[in-house]
N, CA, C and O of each residue as an XYZ file, in Angstrom:
680
protein
N      19.353    -10.623      7.047
C      18.033    -10.044      7.057
C      17.029    -11.087      6.600
O      17.270    -11.808      5.632
N      15.919    -11.164      7.285
C      14.844    -12.083      6.899
C      13.767    -11.293      6.155
O      13.273    -10.274      6.639
N      13.418    -11.790      4.967
C      12.448    -11.116      4.106
C      11.291    -12.062      3.818
O      11.494    -13.221      3.457
N      10.077    -11.550      3.983
C       8.863    -12.289      3.634
C       8.321    -11.695      2.351
O       7.911    -10.535      2.326
N       8.317    -12.477      1.287
C       7.734    -12.053      0.011
C       6.294    -12.521     -0.048
O       5.981    -13.651      0.324
N       5.416    -11.638     -0.522
C       3.986    -11.957     -0.614
C       3.483    -11.666     -2.026
O       3.641    -10.559     -2.542
N       2.874    -12.681     -2.639
C       2.196    -12.534     -3.920
C       0.700    -12.512     -3.624
O       0.105    -13.567     -3.404
N       0.075    -11.321     -3.615
C      -1.329    -11.221     -3.191
C      -2.289    -11.916     -4.138
O      -2.042    -12.024     -5.339
N      -3.381    -12.380     -3.571
C      -4.474    -12.982     -4.316
C      -5.662    -13.085     -3.390
O      -5.588    -12.657     -2.238
N      -6.739    -13.634     -3.863
C      -7.910    -13.836     -2.997
C      -8.120    -15.327     -2.735
O      -8.488    -15.706     -1.624
N      -7.893    -16.171     -3.731
C      -8.032    -17.618     -3.542
C      -6.721    -18.224     -3.062
O      -6.708    -19.120     -2.218
N      -5.612    -17.720     -3.613
C      -4.287    -18.235     -3.280
C      -3.327    -17.067     -3.107
O      -3.183    -16.233     -4.001
N      -2.680    -17.014     -1.966
C      -1.691    -15.988     -1.653
C      -0.366    -16.699     -1.477
O      -0.218    -17.534     -0.585
N       0.594    -16.374     -2.320
C       1.903    -17.000     -2.206
C       2.746    -16.317     -1.154
O       2.668    -15.101     -0.977
N       3.562    -17.107     -0.448
C       4.529    -16.523      0.486
C       5.867    -17.239      0.340
O       5.937    -18.433      0.047
N       6.919    -16.465      0.554
C       8.269    -17.010      0.519
C       9.111    -16.297      1.560
O       9.145    -15.067      1.598
N       9.786    -17.054      2.398
C      10.636    -16.493      3.450
C      12.091    -16.764      3.070
O      12.496    -17.909      2.870
N      12.867    -15.681      2.975
C      14.281    -15.777      2.617
C      15.137    -15.178      3.708
O      14.767    -14.179      4.324
N      16.278    -15.787      3.944
C      17.325    -15.157      4.734
C      18.342    -14.657      3.732
O      18.833    -15.415      2.895
N      18.658    -13.364      3.822
C      19.552    -12.742      2.856
C      20.742    -12.109      3.562
O      20.602    -11.379      4.543
N      21.913    -12.415      3.025
C      23.144    -11.833      3.542
C      23.918    -11.290      2.351
O      24.658    -12.022      1.694
N      23.743    -10.009      2.078
C      24.365     -9.335      0.932
C      23.954    -10.018     -0.366
O      22.820     -9.838     -0.809
N      24.832    -10.792     -0.987
C      24.531    -11.375     -2.290
C      24.020    -12.809     -2.207
O      23.832    -13.441     -3.247
N      23.792    -13.336     -1.033
C      23.376    -14.734     -0.863
C      21.971    -14.795     -0.268
O      21.701    -14.186      0.767
N      21.085    -15.533     -0.926
C      19.728    -15.718     -0.425
C      19.462    -17.199     -0.186
O      19.713    -18.042     -1.047
N      18.947    -17.493      1.005
C      18.638    -18.870      1.374
C      17.146    -18.965      1.651
O      16.611    -18.216      2.468
N      16.477    -19.889      0.969
C      15.048    -20.092      1.179
C      14.825    -20.789      2.512
O      15.408    -21.840      2.777
N      13.977    -20.199      3.351
C      13.619    -20.777      4.643
C      12.349    -21.608      4.503
O      12.278    -22.746      4.965
N      11.344    -21.012      3.852
C      10.048    -21.686      3.711
C       9.248    -20.974      2.634
O       9.367    -19.761      2.463
N       8.441    -21.721      1.917
C       7.513    -21.111      0.967
C       6.240    -21.935      0.942
O       6.217    -23.093      1.358
N       5.196    -21.317      0.449
C       3.914    -21.998      0.371
C       2.825    -21.028     -0.013
O       3.089    -19.962     -0.570
N       1.596    -21.405      0.290
C       0.457    -20.561     -0.033
C      -0.544    -20.533      1.112
O      -0.671    -21.474      1.895
N      -1.236    -19.425      1.170
C      -2.442    -19.315      1.989
C      -3.581    -19.526      1.010
O      -3.658    -18.838     -0.008
N      -4.461    -20.460      1.303
C      -5.594    -20.737      0.419
C      -6.892    -20.413      1.130
O      -7.050    -20.675      2.322
N      -7.823    -19.835      0.374
C      -9.148    -19.583      0.923
C     -10.153    -20.408      0.124
O     -10.024    -20.537     -1.093
N     -11.143    -20.959      0.800
C     -12.101    -21.822      0.106
C     -12.982    -21.064     -0.881
O     -13.439    -19.954     -0.606
N     -13.207    -21.677     -2.019
C     -14.132    -21.111     -3.005
C     -15.543    -21.075     -2.419
O     -15.848    -21.788     -1.464
N     -16.371    -20.260     -2.987
C     -17.779    -20.133     -2.569
C     -17.910    -19.727     -1.101
O     -18.871    -20.098     -0.427
N     -16.941    -18.970     -0.621
C     -16.963    -18.419      0.728
C     -17.103    -16.911      0.585
O     -16.625    -16.332     -0.391
N     -17.746    -16.282      1.534
C     -17.930    -14.833      1.441
C     -16.579    -14.117      1.431
O     -15.588    -14.613      1.967
N     -16.568    -12.950      0.814
C     -15.340    -12.161      0.755
C     -14.850    -11.838      2.163
O     -13.653    -11.914      2.439
N     -15.771    -11.479      3.046
C     -15.388    -11.141      4.421
C     -14.711    -12.328      5.115
O     -13.725    -12.145      5.829
N     -15.225    -13.519      4.914
C     -14.625    -14.713      5.521
C     -13.239    -14.984      4.954
O     -12.320    -15.350      5.688
N     -13.094    -14.804      3.648
C     -11.796    -15.009      3.021
C     -10.770    -14.001      3.554
O      -9.628    -14.358      3.843
N     -11.192    -12.744      3.678
C     -10.286    -11.709      4.176
C      -9.871    -11.986      5.618
O      -8.717    -11.768      5.987
N     -10.804    -12.462      6.426
C     -10.476    -12.802      7.819
C      -9.454    -13.939      7.871
O      -8.528    -13.904      8.681
N      -9.620    -14.935      7.020
C      -8.681    -16.056      6.962
C      -7.290    -15.578      6.520
O      -6.277    -15.984      7.090
N      -7.251    -14.721      5.511
C      -5.974    -14.180      5.034
C      -5.287    -13.398      6.153
O      -4.088    -13.556      6.381
N      -6.043    -12.564      6.839
C      -5.479    -11.762      7.927
C      -4.904    -12.666      9.027
O      -3.773    -12.472      9.474
N      -5.691    -13.647      9.451
C      -5.235    -14.558     10.510
C      -3.977    -15.319     10.096
O      -3.037    -15.445     10.881
N      -3.962    -15.826      8.862
C      -2.796    -16.577      8.389
C      -1.571    -15.672      8.222
O      -0.445    -16.088      8.496
N      -1.797    -14.436      7.773
C      -0.684    -13.483      7.676
C      -0.102    -13.206      9.056
O       1.117    -13.150      9.219
N      -0.962    -13.034     10.042
C      -0.487    -12.794     11.410
C       0.341    -13.980     11.905
O       1.350    -13.789     12.583
N      -0.076    -15.198     11.573
C       0.692    -16.393     11.952
C       2.054    -16.415     11.261
O       3.062    -16.733     11.892
N       2.091    -16.079      9.967
C       3.366    -16.035      9.246
C       4.297    -14.992      9.854
O       5.481    -15.255     10.065
N       3.757    -13.812     10.134
C       4.567    -12.729     10.688
C       5.089    -13.076     12.078
O       6.237    -12.779     12.409
N       4.257    -13.692     12.873
C       4.674    -14.081     14.225
C       5.657    -15.251     14.186
O       6.626    -15.284     14.945
N       5.401    -16.202     13.302
C       6.239    -17.400     13.239
C       7.620    -17.164     12.655
O       8.602    -17.737     13.127
N       7.704    -16.316     11.623
C       8.990    -16.114     10.943
C       9.673    -14.809     11.320
O      10.862    -14.643     11.049
N       8.965    -13.897     11.925
C       9.510    -12.612     12.380
C      10.427    -11.954     11.333
O      11.615    -11.747     11.580
N       9.854    -11.628     10.153
C      10.686    -11.015      9.111
C      11.093     -9.590      9.482
O      10.415     -8.906     10.248
N      12.217     -9.168      8.915
C      12.678     -7.788      9.073
C      11.984     -6.870      8.076
O      11.859     -5.669      8.312
N      11.535     -7.436      6.965
C      10.874     -6.671      5.913
C       9.895     -7.571      5.180
O      10.060     -8.790      5.132
N       8.870     -6.945      4.610
C       7.910     -7.661      3.780
C       7.910     -7.013      2.407
O       7.804     -5.793      2.283
N       8.031     -7.835      1.385
C       8.030     -7.386     -0.006
C       6.725     -7.851     -0.642
O       6.466     -9.051     -0.740
N       5.905     -6.893     -1.074
C       4.570     -7.200     -1.604
C       4.464     -6.686     -3.035
O       4.928     -5.590     -3.351
N       3.855     -7.484     -3.882
C       3.668     -7.055     -5.270
C       2.570     -6.010     -5.353
O       1.510     -6.148     -4.743
N       2.846     -4.958     -6.123
C       1.820     -3.969     -6.417
C       0.825     -4.597     -7.376
O       1.172     -5.488     -8.152
N      -0.408     -4.131     -7.319
C      -1.444     -4.708     -8.168
C      -1.271     -4.322     -9.617
O      -0.908     -3.196     -9.955
N      -1.544     -5.296    -10.455
C      -1.572     -5.083    -11.896
C      -2.954     -5.490    -12.356
O      -3.304     -6.669    -12.293
N      -3.748     -4.534    -12.819
C      -5.106     -4.845    -13.268
C      -5.084     -5.274    -14.713
O      -4.593     -4.564    -15.591
N      -5.626     -6.446    -14.937
C      -5.750     -6.965    -16.287
C      -7.165     -6.686    -16.768
O      -7.698     -5.614    -16.483
N      -7.778     -7.588    -17.471
C      -9.101     -7.343    -18.030
C     -10.233     -7.603    -17.039
O     -11.306     -7.019    -17.187
N     -10.032     -8.459    -16.035
C     -11.104     -8.806    -15.108
C     -11.063     -7.886    -13.884
O     -10.360     -8.162    -12.911
N     -11.815     -6.807    -13.945
C     -11.804     -5.811    -12.881
C     -12.410     -6.363    -11.588
O     -11.997     -5.966    -10.499
N     -13.382     -7.270    -11.694
C     -14.004     -7.848    -10.500
C     -12.983     -8.616     -9.683
O     -12.920     -8.461     -8.464
N     -12.190     -9.437    -10.336
C     -11.130    -10.171     -9.644
C     -10.122     -9.191     -9.066
O      -9.642     -9.377     -7.948
N      -9.801     -8.159     -9.818
C      -8.843     -7.152     -9.355
C      -9.290     -6.470     -8.082
O      -8.472     -6.190     -7.206
N     -10.570     -6.200     -7.970
C     -11.091     -5.551     -6.766
C     -10.979     -6.494     -5.574
O     -10.602     -6.059     -4.486
N     -11.293     -7.759     -5.750
C     -11.164     -8.740     -4.662
C      -9.713     -8.869     -4.219
O      -9.424     -8.941     -3.025
N      -8.803     -8.900     -5.191
C      -7.381     -8.995     -4.860
C      -6.931     -7.727     -4.129
O      -6.103     -7.793     -3.221
N      -7.468     -6.590     -4.520
C      -7.130     -5.333     -3.841
C      -7.579     -5.373     -2.380
O      -6.872     -4.888     -1.497
N      -8.754     -5.951     -2.128
C      -9.205     -6.128     -0.737
C      -8.222     -6.998      0.028
O      -7.826     -6.664      1.145
N      -7.829     -8.115     -0.574
C      -6.896     -9.038      0.083
C      -5.551     -8.358      0.331
O      -4.953     -8.522      1.394
N      -5.087     -7.609     -0.638
C      -3.814     -6.902     -0.500
C      -3.889     -5.902      0.655
O      -2.924     -5.735      1.401
N      -5.037     -5.239      0.796
C      -5.221     -4.312      1.908
C      -5.121     -5.009      3.254
O      -4.517     -4.480      4.187
N      -5.701     -6.175      3.357
C      -5.636     -6.953      4.601
C      -4.198     -7.397      4.875
O      -3.754     -7.401      6.023
N      -3.482     -7.767      3.828
C      -2.079     -8.172      3.967
C      -1.248     -7.003      4.482
O      -0.448     -7.158      5.404
N      -1.442     -5.835      3.883
C      -0.710     -4.646      4.318
C      -1.063     -4.281      5.755
O      -0.193     -3.881      6.527
N      -2.325     -4.417      6.111
C      -2.773     -4.131      7.479
C      -2.082     -5.061      8.480
O      -1.596     -4.606      9.515
N      -2.039     -6.341      8.179
C      -1.394     -7.302      9.087
C       0.081     -6.948      9.279
O       0.596     -7.001     10.396
N       0.748     -6.591      8.199
C       2.174     -6.225      8.286
C       2.360     -4.947      9.093
O       3.256     -4.859      9.932
N       1.518     -3.968      8.839
C       1.613     -2.698      9.558
C       1.391     -2.896     11.055
O       2.136     -2.360     11.876
N       0.365     -3.666     11.403
C       0.059     -3.907     12.817
C       1.163     -4.707     13.498
O       1.362     -4.584     14.706
N       1.885     -5.530     12.731
C       3.005     -6.299     13.287
C       4.272     -5.457     13.381
O       5.274     -5.897     13.944
N       4.226     -4.254     12.833
C       5.384     -3.365     12.914
C       6.516     -3.721     11.963
O       7.672     -3.380     12.209
N       6.182     -4.405     10.877
C       7.200     -4.811      9.909
C       7.197     -3.826      8.738
O       6.137     -3.452      8.236
N       8.380     -3.412      8.312
C       8.511     -2.474      7.200
C       8.030     -3.143      5.917
O       8.377     -4.289      5.632
N       7.226     -2.410      5.147
C       6.626     -2.925      3.917
C       7.283     -2.249      2.714
O       7.443     -1.028      2.677
N       7.657     -3.065      1.737
C       8.214     -2.568      0.479
C       7.348     -3.114     -0.642
O       6.985     -4.290     -0.630
N       7.015     -2.278     -1.604
C       6.136     -2.675     -2.694
C       6.879     -2.578     -4.019
O       7.597     -1.611     -4.277
N       6.694     -3.598     -4.857
C       7.386     -3.669     -6.137
C       6.411     -4.027     -7.245
O       5.482     -4.809     -7.042
N       6.632     -3.452     -8.411
C       5.828     -3.787     -9.584
C       6.364     -5.079    -10.193
O       7.505     -5.458     -9.926
N       5.555     -5.762    -11.011
C       6.062     -6.950    -11.703
C       7.312     -6.642    -12.540
O       8.223     -7.467    -12.614
N       7.359     -5.481    -13.159
C       8.517     -5.076    -13.949
C       9.771     -4.991    -13.081
O      10.839     -5.444    -13.493
N       9.653     -4.419    -11.892
C      10.794     -4.317    -10.980
C      11.266     -5.686    -10.518
O      12.468     -5.926    -10.403
N      10.321     -6.585    -10.252
C      10.673     -7.937     -9.806
C      11.448     -8.659    -10.908
O      12.499     -9.247    -10.651
N      10.931     -8.611    -12.125
C      11.609     -9.272    -13.243
C      12.998     -8.685    -13.468
O      13.951     -9.422    -13.726
N      13.116     -7.373    -13.373
C      14.407     -6.711    -13.563
C      15.411     -7.175    -12.505
O      16.569     -7.454    -12.816
N      14.953     -7.253    -11.251
C      15.846     -7.635    -10.151
C      16.238     -9.107    -10.200
O      17.375     -9.457     -9.883
N      15.313     -9.964    -10.591
C      15.562    -11.413    -10.558
C      16.244    -11.908    -11.833
O      17.175    -12.711    -11.771
N      15.783    -11.432    -12.982
C      16.289    -11.927    -14.263
C      17.279    -10.957    -14.905
O      18.179    -11.369    -15.636
N      17.102     -9.664    -14.623
C      17.940     -8.654    -15.262
C      17.270     -8.036    -16.464
O      17.875     -7.234    -17.175
N      16.012     -8.407    -16.701
C      15.255     -7.895    -17.844
C      13.808     -7.747    -17.408
O      13.169     -8.729    -17.031
N      13.290     -6.534    -17.458
C      11.947     -6.244    -16.954
C      10.803     -6.861    -17.730
O       9.677     -6.912    -17.235
N      11.069     -7.328    -18.934
C      10.012     -7.950    -19.744
C      10.221     -9.473    -19.855
O       9.742    -10.111    -20.793
N      10.937    -10.029    -18.891
C      11.225    -11.469    -18.904
C       9.928    -12.283    -18.842
O       8.915    -11.833    -18.307
N       9.991    -13.470    -19.392
C       8.856    -14.400    -19.334
C       8.798    -15.048    -17.954
O       9.801    -15.117    -17.244
N       7.616    -15.518    -17.588
C       7.420    -16.158    -16.287
C       8.377    -17.338    -16.092
O       8.922    -17.517    -15.003
N       8.580    -18.135    -17.128
C       9.469    -19.301    -17.025
C      10.901    -18.870    -16.689
O      11.598    -19.565    -15.949
N      11.340    -17.735    -17.228
C      12.680    -17.237    -16.927
C      12.794    -16.841    -15.455
O      13.800    -17.121    -14.803
N      11.760    -16.190    -14.945
C      11.759    -15.788    -13.535
C      11.795    -17.022    -12.644
O      12.562    -17.073    -11.682
N      10.975    -18.009    -12.958
C      10.917    -19.228    -12.153
C      12.264    -19.951    -12.159
O      12.712    -20.443    -11.124
N      12.905    -20.014    -13.324
C      14.213    -20.662    -13.417
C      15.251    -19.920    -12.580
O      16.076    -20.548    -11.915
N      15.216    -18.607    -12.608
C      16.179    -17.829    -11.818
C      15.921    -17.967    -10.315
O      16.871    -17.973     -9.532
N      14.672    -18.078     -9.903
C      14.361    -18.322     -8.487
C      15.025    -19.621     -8.054
O      15.654    -19.691     -6.999
N      14.877    -20.644     -8.881
C      15.495    -21.949     -8.581
C      17.018    -21.814     -8.481
O      17.625    -22.360     -7.560
N      17.624    -21.110     -9.395
C      19.083    -20.966     -9.434
C      19.601    -20.115     -8.270
O      20.558    -20.493     -7.594
N      18.967    -18.973     -8.044
C      19.423    -18.058     -6.988
C      19.359    -18.723     -5.620
O      20.249    -18.534     -4.790
N      18.314    -19.496     -5.387
C      18.147    -20.154     -4.080
C      18.756    -21.552     -4.046
O      18.630    -22.258     -3.046
N      19.413    -21.954     -5.131
C      20.052    -23.271     -5.228
C      19.082    -24.397     -4.875
O      19.378    -25.256     -4.045
N      17.919    -24.372     -5.523
C      16.878    -25.373     -5.272
C      16.943    -26.465     -6.338
O      17.369    -26.199     -7.462
N      16.531    -27.681     -6.007
C      16.559    -28.757     -7.001
C      15.521    -28.584     -8.109
O      15.694    -29.094     -9.216
N      14.436    -27.859     -7.802
C      13.398    -27.614     -8.803
C      12.696    -26.294     -8.481
O      12.881    -25.715     -7.410
N      11.899    -25.845     -9.421
C      11.126    -24.616     -9.228
C      10.070    -24.874     -8.165
O       9.345    -25.866     -8.247
N       9.969    -24.007     -7.174
C       8.946    -24.189     -6.137
C       7.532    -24.187     -6.740
O       7.258    -23.468     -7.700
N       6.676    -24.972     -6.183
C       5.277    -25.051     -6.608
C       4.384    -24.780     -5.418
O       4.784    -25.095     -4.297
N       3.233    -24.232     -5.584
C       2.686    -23.718     -6.833
C       3.369    -22.428     -7.264
O       4.215    -21.892     -6.549
N       2.991    -21.935     -8.446
C       3.613    -20.735     -8.998
C       3.505    -19.537     -8.058
O       4.401    -18.693     -8.027
N       2.423    -19.455     -7.296
C       2.235    -18.322     -6.377
C       3.355    -18.276     -5.337
O       3.806    -17.194     -4.959
N       3.799    -19.432     -4.879
C       4.897    -19.486     -3.910
C       6.199    -19.045     -4.568
O       6.976    -18.301     -3.971
N       6.439    -19.500     -5.795
C       7.649    -19.097     -6.519
C       7.636    -17.590     -6.790
O       8.673    -16.931     -6.704
N       6.463    -17.051     -7.116
C       6.345    -15.604     -7.336
C       6.670    -14.835     -6.056
O       7.304    -13.781     -6.104
N       6.239    -15.361     -4.925
C       6.521    -14.703     -3.642
C       8.014    -14.730     -3.327
O       8.554    -13.764     -2.787
N       8.679    -15.828     -3.663
C      10.134    -15.908     -3.465
C      10.817    -14.864     -4.348
O      11.762    -14.204     -3.916
N      10.336    -14.715     -5.588
C      10.897    -13.711     -6.494
C      10.755    -12.307     -5.896
O      11.655    -11.479     -6.037
N       9.634    -12.042     -5.235
C       9.446    -10.745     -4.575
C      10.455    -10.542     -3.450
O      10.989     -9.446     -3.278
N      10.711    -11.594     -2.693
C      11.701    -11.502     -1.611
C      13.103    -11.289     -2.187
O      13.878    -10.495     -1.654
N      13.427    -11.990     -3.264
C      14.719    -11.814     -3.924
C      14.849    -10.379     -4.437
O      15.906     -9.762     -4.309
N      13.780     -9.861     -5.010
C      13.781     -8.488     -5.508
C      14.159     -7.517     -4.390
O      14.977     -6.619     -4.590
N      13.569     -7.700     -3.236
C      13.897     -6.790     -2.136
C      15.336     -6.996     -1.665
O      16.040     -6.025     -1.385
N      15.775     -8.240     -1.577
C      17.149     -8.509     -1.155
C      18.145     -7.845     -2.104
O      19.141     -7.270     -1.664
N      17.878     -7.924     -3.381
C      18.777     -7.317     -4.360
C      18.667     -5.799     -4.350
O      19.648     -5.109     -4.630
N      17.510     -5.278     -4.039
C      17.339     -3.825     -3.939
C      18.151     -3.270     -2.782
O      18.655     -2.149     -2.853
N      18.277     -4.049     -1.719
C      19.060     -3.604     -0.569
C      20.530     -3.440     -0.896
O      21.220     -2.629     -0.279
N      21.013     -4.205     -1.863
C      22.429     -4.099     -2.228
C      22.646     -3.082     -3.347
O      23.780     -2.826     -3.754
N      21.549     -2.508     -3.839
C      21.630     -1.523     -4.906
C      22.127     -0.181     -4.379
O      21.893      0.165     -3.221
N      22.798      0.555     -5.217
C      23.224      1.901     -4.853
C      22.027      2.838     -4.718
O      22.160      3.942     -4.190
N      20.858      2.405     -5.192
C      19.665      3.238     -5.115
C      18.965      3.125     -3.766
O      18.040      3.888     -3.489
N      19.390      2.187     -2.925
C      18.781      2.037     -1.606
C      19.164      3.230     -0.749
O      20.341      3.578     -0.656
N      18.180      3.856     -0.123
C      18.409      5.113      0.583
C      18.529      4.978      2.086
O      18.768      5.978      2.763
N      18.375      3.797      2.634
C      18.508      3.634      4.080
C      17.234      3.149      4.731
O      16.210      2.985      4.069
N      17.299      2.918      6.043
C      16.183      2.337      6.780
C      14.952      3.227      6.833
O      13.837      2.716      6.940
N      15.116      4.522      6.762
C      13.981      5.419      6.949
C      13.326      5.832      5.647
O      12.349      6.580      5.671
N      13.824      5.377      4.520
C      13.255      5.770      3.251
C      12.981      4.530      2.401
O      13.519      3.450      2.645
N      12.143      4.719      1.416
C      11.811      3.634      0.498
C      13.016      3.298     -0.379
O      13.939      4.102     -0.509
N      13.002      2.129     -0.968
C      14.049      1.790     -1.910
C      13.400      1.470     -3.242
O      12.199      1.211     -3.306
N      14.172      1.487     -4.279
C      13.632      1.288     -5.605
C      14.675      0.614     -6.480
O      15.877      0.760     -6.259
N      14.206     -0.119     -7.469
C      15.128     -0.718     -8.435
C      15.032      0.009     -9.772
O      15.546     -0.465    -10.785
N      14.380      1.146     -9.766
C      14.213      1.919    -11.007
C      15.548      2.549    -11.378
O      15.643      3.245    -12.389
């Protein structure tokens, strides 16, 4: 199964493409979609949509794993990221790819085994699980790989309910 992990953002959107076969995950490609600073929100969203469509067409994933939003103290940034996340979901929906959404807690639990793990622990496990020589950079790309790993591991969970229903690591 090919999984596209997406770490939403407005300036930088991380992506990670994994091929997963039961307990083995192989990194195909990772990177970021970047939007220029001091550009209108509408222009940034159009760029994100176009680049997402290219990723979906180029890698033809079976599933997309997207992080659910976590609002911190900066609500303005959160709203912009929510717009970007909406465009990402729209691109996936229009491409006909099944979308799975995970919280940061679920990702940490699936990748590290502890939902309150530190970022460095998650990054180290991404490197180990994918047998990489170093942690992928930038962090947004590594976060996207962690999202893809989370979905791959959720598929092998007894909590996975099948193709027609959502899955969960809760």
